[in-house]
Amino acid sequence: LLSLVHLFQRGSAELAIVVANGAAAILTISIATSLGLMRTRAERALRYVRKIALTTLRSLGEAVITTNPQGQVRFVNRAAERLLALRRVDAVGRSLDQVFRLADQRPARPPLIELLERGSDETTEAILLAHDGHRPPIEFTRTPIQSGSGELYGHVLVFRDISARLDHEAAMRRMAFRDELTGLP
């Protein structure tokens, strides 16, 4: 305070400089504080959205696997764990080719290559080779995860067991071509 009084006595130019420097310092602190608060709010909002997305993916009845651009598994939901007969901790970090295996009449091709060559959102039926030896028929769709500029972040693979549907279709075919009472064609 004494230095301000002294500056005031010496001249208003020096006082103006001190006041301007003080105002700039206060403005800088205010801006930094505001930016920090905005960042904190944005991070909180992102955590909230991520939590909602993960909760949704985990609770879906359809199996979901996500990968990074190199084909390493990043996420597996509970339905995928059941169909694959593989725990999430054993799948995450591994190549999609090691986790998602299909029985195929054609020469063996890694699923990642199949997914990259196939168009996005194309639904395909196949036989899954589960890790416990079970071979359920499945229907699956692959969708790329891309940024607004088209940069590939990875893929989402959604699949489901279609055993019940195939059994129902077979029963309908039998009913259409066989007499229900006698079983004759």
mmCIF file of C-alpha atoms in Angstrom:
data_model
loop_
_atom_site.group_PDB
_atom_site.id
_atom_site.type_symbol
_atom_site.label_atom_id
_atom_site.label_comp_id
_atom_site.label_asym_id
_atom_site.label_seq_id
_atom_site.Cartn_x
_atom_site.Cartn_y
_atom_site.Cartn_z
ATOM 1 C CA LEU A 1 0.000 0.000 0.000
ATOM 2 C CA LEU A 2 2.875 2.355 0.826
ATOM 3 C CA SER A 3 4.442 1.691 -2.566
ATOM 4 C CA LEU A 4 1.130 2.578 -4.282
ATOM 5 C CA VAL A 5 0.961 5.825 -2.315
ATOM 6 C CA HIS A 6 4.566 6.518 -3.266
ATOM 7 C CA LEU A 7 3.820 5.789 -6.946
ATOM 8 C CA PHE A 8 0.775 8.014 -6.821
ATOM 9 C CA GLN A 9 2.911 10.837 -5.500
ATOM 10 C CA ARG A 10 5.572 10.308 -8.233
ATOM 11 C CA GLY A 11 3.177 10.346 -11.129
ATOM 12 C CA SER A 12 0.126 8.823 -12.636
ATOM 13 C CA ALA A 13 2.015 7.076 -15.513
ATOM 14 C CA GLU A 14 3.813 4.678 -13.205
ATOM 15 C CA LEU A 15 0.598 4.073 -11.274
ATOM 16 C CA ALA A 16 -1.238 3.269 -14.495
ATOM 17 C CA ILE A 17 1.429 0.705 -15.379
ATOM 18 C CA VAL A 18 1.165 -0.979 -11.974
ATOM 19 C CA VAL A 19 -2.630 -1.018 -12.128
ATOM 20 C CA ALA A 20 -2.567 -2.394 -15.692
ATOM 21 C CA ASN A 21 -0.117 -5.135 -14.673
ATOM 22 C CA GLY A 22 -2.299 -6.022 -11.698
ATOM 23 C CA ALA A 23 -5.417 -6.101 -13.863
ATOM 24 C CA ALA A 24 -3.634 -8.319 -16.412
ATOM 25 C CA ALA A 25 -2.575 -10.686 -13.650
ATOM 26 C CA ILE A 26 -6.132 -10.869 -12.283
ATOM 27 C CA LEU A 27 -7.516 -11.433 -15.790
ATOM 28 C CA THR A 28 -4.962 -14.193 -16.429
ATOM 29 C CA ILE A 29 -5.856 -15.913 -13.173
ATOM 30 C CA SER A 30 -9.564 -15.591 -13.948
ATOM 31 C CA ILE A 31 -9.141 -17.071 -17.437
ATOM 32 C CA ALA A 32 -6.983 -19.936 -16.157
ATOM 33 C CA THR A 33 -9.535 -20.691 -13.435
ATOM 34 C CA SER A 34 -12.416 -20.618 -15.936
ATOM 35 C CA LEU A 35 -10.557 -22.916 -18.339
ATOM 36 C CA GLY A 36 -9.766 -25.291 -15.498
ATOM 37 C CA LEU A 37 -13.424 -25.407 -14.462
ATOM 38 C CA MET A 38 -14.533 -25.938 -18.083
ATOM 39 C CA ARG A 39 -12.054 -28.783 -18.452
ATOM 40 C CA THR A 40 -13.246 -30.380 -15.217
ATOM 41 C CA ARG A 41 -16.888 -30.151 -16.374
ATOM 42 C CA ALA A 42 -16.010 -31.589 -19.809
ATOM 43 C CA GLU A 43 -14.079 -34.480 -18.248
ATOM 44 C CA ARG A 44 -16.999 -35.193 -15.895
ATOM 45 C CA ALA A 45 -19.434 -35.152 -18.839
ATOM 46 C CA LEU A 46 -17.195 -37.512 -20.834
ATOM 47 C CA ARG A 47 -16.955 -39.920 -17.893
ATOM 48 C CA TYR A 48 -20.756 -39.823 -17.603
ATOM 49 C CA VAL A 49 -21.266 -40.531 -21.330
ATOM 50 C CA ARG A 50 -18.648 -43.326 -21.221
ATOM 51 C CA LYS A 51 -20.372 -44.885 -18.206
ATOM 52 C CA ILE A 52 -23.741 -44.801 -19.997
ATOM 53 C CA ALA A 53 -22.218 -46.336 -23.156
ATOM 54 C CA LEU A 54 -20.468 -49.121 -21.229
ATOM 55 C CA THR A 55 -23.557 -49.876 -19.152
ATOM 56 C CA THR A 56 -25.642 -50.057 -22.311
ATOM 57 C CA LEU A 57 -23.164 -52.319 -24.110
ATOM 58 C CA ARG A 58 -22.817 -54.606 -21.097
ATOM 59 C CA SER A 59 -26.570 -55.011 -20.720
ATOM 60 C CA LEU A 60 -27.374 -55.784 -24.361
ATOM 61 C CA GLY A 61 -28.688 -59.244 -25.151
ATOM 62 C CA GLU A 62 -26.607 -59.317 -28.315
ATOM 63 C CA ALA A 63 -22.919 -60.095 -28.183
ATOM 64 C CA VAL A 64 -20.623 -57.111 -28.786
ATOM 65 C CA ILE A 65 -16.868 -56.978 -29.407
ATOM 66 C CA THR A 66 -14.955 -53.789 -30.174
ATOM 67 C CA THR A 67 -11.438 -53.637 -31.593
ATOM 68 C CA ASN A 68 -8.797 -51.039 -32.233
ATOM 69 C CA PRO A 69 -7.640 -50.354 -35.836
ATOM 70 C CA GLN A 70 -5.027 -53.128 -35.569
ATOM 71 C CA GLY A 71 -7.689 -55.710 -34.710
ATOM 72 C CA GLN A 72 -6.941 -56.109 -31.005
ATOM 73 C CA VAL A 73 -10.024 -56.683 -28.850
ATOM 74 C CA ARG A 74 -10.778 -53.713 -26.584
ATOM 75 C CA PHE A 75 -14.213 -54.626 -25.218
ATOM 76 C CA VAL A 76 -16.344 -57.772 -24.835
ATOM 77 C CA ASN A 77 -19.795 -57.700 -23.237
ATOM 78 C CA ARG A 78 -21.395 -60.482 -21.169
ATOM 79 C CA ALA A 79 -23.391 -61.917 -24.073
ATOM 80 C CA ALA A 80 -20.175 -62.232 -26.105
ATOM 81 C CA GLU A 81 -18.462 -63.900 -23.150
ATOM 82 C CA ARG A 82 -21.243 -66.504 -23.043
ATOM 83 C CA LEU A 83 -21.304 -67.193 -26.799
ATOM 84 C CA LEU A 84 -17.523 -67.277 -27.119
ATOM 85 C CA ALA A 85 -17.094 -69.282 -23.900
ATOM 86 C CA LEU A 86 -14.261 -66.896 -23.090
ATOM 87 C CA ARG A 87 -13.905 -64.494 -20.187
ATOM 88 C CA ARG A 88 -13.524 -60.784 -20.905
ATOM 89 C CA VAL A 89 -10.120 -60.677 -19.218
ATOM 90 C CA ASP A 90 -8.895 -63.461 -21.509
ATOM 91 C CA ALA A 91 -10.188 -61.747 -24.653
ATOM 92 C CA VAL A 92 -9.200 -58.096 -24.188
ATOM 93 C CA GLY A 93 -5.834 -57.311 -25.728
ATOM 94 C CA ARG A 94 -5.816 -60.399 -27.960
ATOM 95 C CA SER A 95 -6.222 -60.377 -31.707
ATOM 96 C CA LEU A 96 -9.777 -60.681 -33.004
ATOM 97 C CA ASP A 97 -8.599 -63.738 -34.955
ATOM 98 C CA GLN A 98 -7.835 -65.497 -31.672
ATOM 99 C CA VAL A 99 -11.112 -64.529 -30.002
ATOM 100 C CA PHE A 100 -13.748 -64.653 -32.772
ATOM 101 C CA ARG A 101 -13.293 -67.865 -34.767
ATOM 102 C CA LEU A 102 -15.677 -69.111 -37.433
ATOM 103 C CA ALA A 103 -16.149 -72.535 -39.030
ATOM 104 C CA ASP A 104 -16.067 -72.106 -42.775
ATOM 105 C CA GLN A 105 -16.179 -74.364 -45.799
ATOM 106 C CA ARG A 106 -13.762 -72.080 -47.632
ATOM 107 C CA PRO A 107 -10.040 -72.099 -46.843
ATOM 108 C CA ALA A 108 -9.405 -70.690 -43.392
ATOM 109 C CA ARG A 109 -9.182 -66.892 -43.402
ATOM 110 C CA PRO A 110 -8.643 -64.835 -40.280
ATOM 111 C CA PRO A 111 -11.855 -63.029 -39.234
ATOM 112 C CA LEU A 112 -10.046 -59.690 -39.260
ATOM 113 C CA ILE A 113 -9.251 -60.060 -42.972
ATOM 114 C CA GLU A 114 -12.848 -61.107 -43.658
ATOM 115 C CA LEU A 115 -14.133 -58.078 -41.776
ATOM 116 C CA LEU A 116 -11.826 -55.653 -43.554
ATOM 117 C CA GLU A 117 -12.766 -56.992 -47.002
ATOM 118 C CA ARG A 118 -16.510 -57.079 -46.347
ATOM 119 C CA GLY A 119 -18.635 -53.942 -46.603
ATOM 120 C CA SER A 120 -19.711 -52.307 -43.390
ATOM 121 C CA ASP A 121 -23.023 -53.231 -41.785
ATOM 122 C CA GLU A 122 -23.320 -56.399 -43.890
ATOM 123 C CA THR A 123 -25.055 -59.165 -41.927
ATOM 124 C CA THR A 124 -23.566 -62.624 -42.362
ATOM 125 C CA GLU A 125 -24.507 -66.051 -41.038
ATOM 126 C CA ALA A 126 -21.785 -68.454 -39.941
ATOM 127 C CA ILE A 127 -20.915 -71.134 -37.411
ATOM 128 C CA LEU A 128 -19.018 -69.820 -34.408
ATOM 129 C CA LEU A 129 -16.215 -71.933 -32.994
ATOM 130 C CA ALA A 130 -16.638 -71.231 -29.297
ATOM 131 C CA HIS A 131 -13.654 -71.776 -27.030
ATOM 132 C CA ASP A 132 -15.426 -74.632 -25.212
ATOM 133 C CA GLY A 133 -15.976 -76.573 -28.467
ATOM 134 C CA HIS A 134 -19.612 -75.544 -28.875
ATOM 135 C CA ARG A 135 -20.544 -74.551 -32.464
ATOM 136 C CA PRO A 136 -23.623 -72.292 -32.431
ATOM 137 C CA PRO A 137 -24.947 -70.805 -35.660
ATOM 138 C CA ILE A 138 -24.663 -67.028 -35.491
ATOM 139 C CA GLU A 139 -25.555 -63.935 -37.432
ATOM 140 C CA PHE A 140 -23.051 -61.075 -37.221
ATOM 141 C CA THR A 141 -22.503 -57.534 -38.415
ATOM 142 C CA ARG A 142 -19.321 -55.497 -38.467
ATOM 143 C CA THR A 143 -19.328 -51.690 -38.399
ATOM 144 C CA PRO A 144 -16.235 -49.486 -38.542
ATOM 145 C CA ILE A 145 -15.784 -46.849 -35.851
ATOM 146 C CA GLN A 146 -14.651 -43.694 -37.640
ATOM 147 C CA SER A 147 -14.004 -40.092 -36.769
ATOM 148 C CA GLY A 148 -15.831 -37.298 -38.550
ATOM 149 C CA SER A 149 -12.878 -37.003 -40.930
ATOM 150 C CA GLY A 150 -12.964 -40.727 -41.749
ATOM 151 C CA GLU A 151 -10.052 -41.857 -39.552
ATOM 152 C CA LEU A 152 -10.541 -45.487 -38.493
ATOM 153 C CA TYR A 153 -10.649 -46.005 -34.720
ATOM 154 C CA GLY A 154 -11.570 -49.697 -34.839
ATOM 155 C CA HIS A 155 -14.590 -51.939 -35.411
ATOM 156 C CA VAL A 156 -17.739 -53.016 -33.584
ATOM 157 C CA LEU A 157 -18.759 -56.622 -34.114
ATOM 158 C CA VAL A 158 -22.324 -57.512 -33.069
ATOM 159 C CA PHE A 159 -23.457 -61.134 -33.172
ATOM 160 C CA ARG A 160 -26.223 -63.360 -31.881
ATOM 161 C CA ASP A 161 -27.050 -67.052 -31.636
ATOM 162 C CA ILE A 162 -29.656 -67.904 -34.277
ATOM 163 C CA SER A 163 -30.244 -71.540 -33.264
ATOM 164 C CA ALA A 164 -33.859 -70.909 -32.213
ATOM 165 C CA ARG A 165 -34.658 -69.080 -35.446
ATOM 166 C CA LEU A 166 -33.153 -71.857 -37.582
ATOM 167 C CA ASP A 167 -35.043 -74.518 -35.597
ATOM 168 C CA HIS A 168 -38.276 -72.589 -36.097
ATOM 169 C CA GLU A 169 -37.636 -72.257 -39.853
ATOM 170 C CA ALA A 170 -36.945 -76.013 -40.121
ATOM 171 C CA ALA A 171 -40.162 -76.783 -38.237
ATOM 172 C CA MET A 172 -42.120 -74.486 -40.569
ATOM 173 C CA ARG A 173 -40.617 -76.261 -43.620
ATOM 174 C CA ARG A 174 -41.586 -79.653 -42.157
ATOM 175 C CA MET A 175 -45.114 -78.434 -41.505
ATOM 176 C CA ALA A 176 -45.384 -77.044 -45.039
ATOM 177 C CA PHE A 177 -44.301 -80.265 -46.749
ATOM 178 C CA ARG A 178 -45.463 -83.028 -44.373
ATOM 179 C CA ASP A 179 -48.852 -84.090 -43.120
ATOM 180 C CA GLU A 180 -49.004 -83.251 -39.437
ATOM 181 C CA LEU A 181 -51.094 -86.302 -38.542
ATOM 182 C CA THR A 182 -49.361 -89.042 -40.570
ATOM 183 C CA GLY A 183 -45.921 -87.514 -41.120
ATOM 184 C CA LEU A 184 -46.155 -88.419 -44.812
ATOM 185 C CA PRO A 185 -44.872 -86.041 -47.505
#
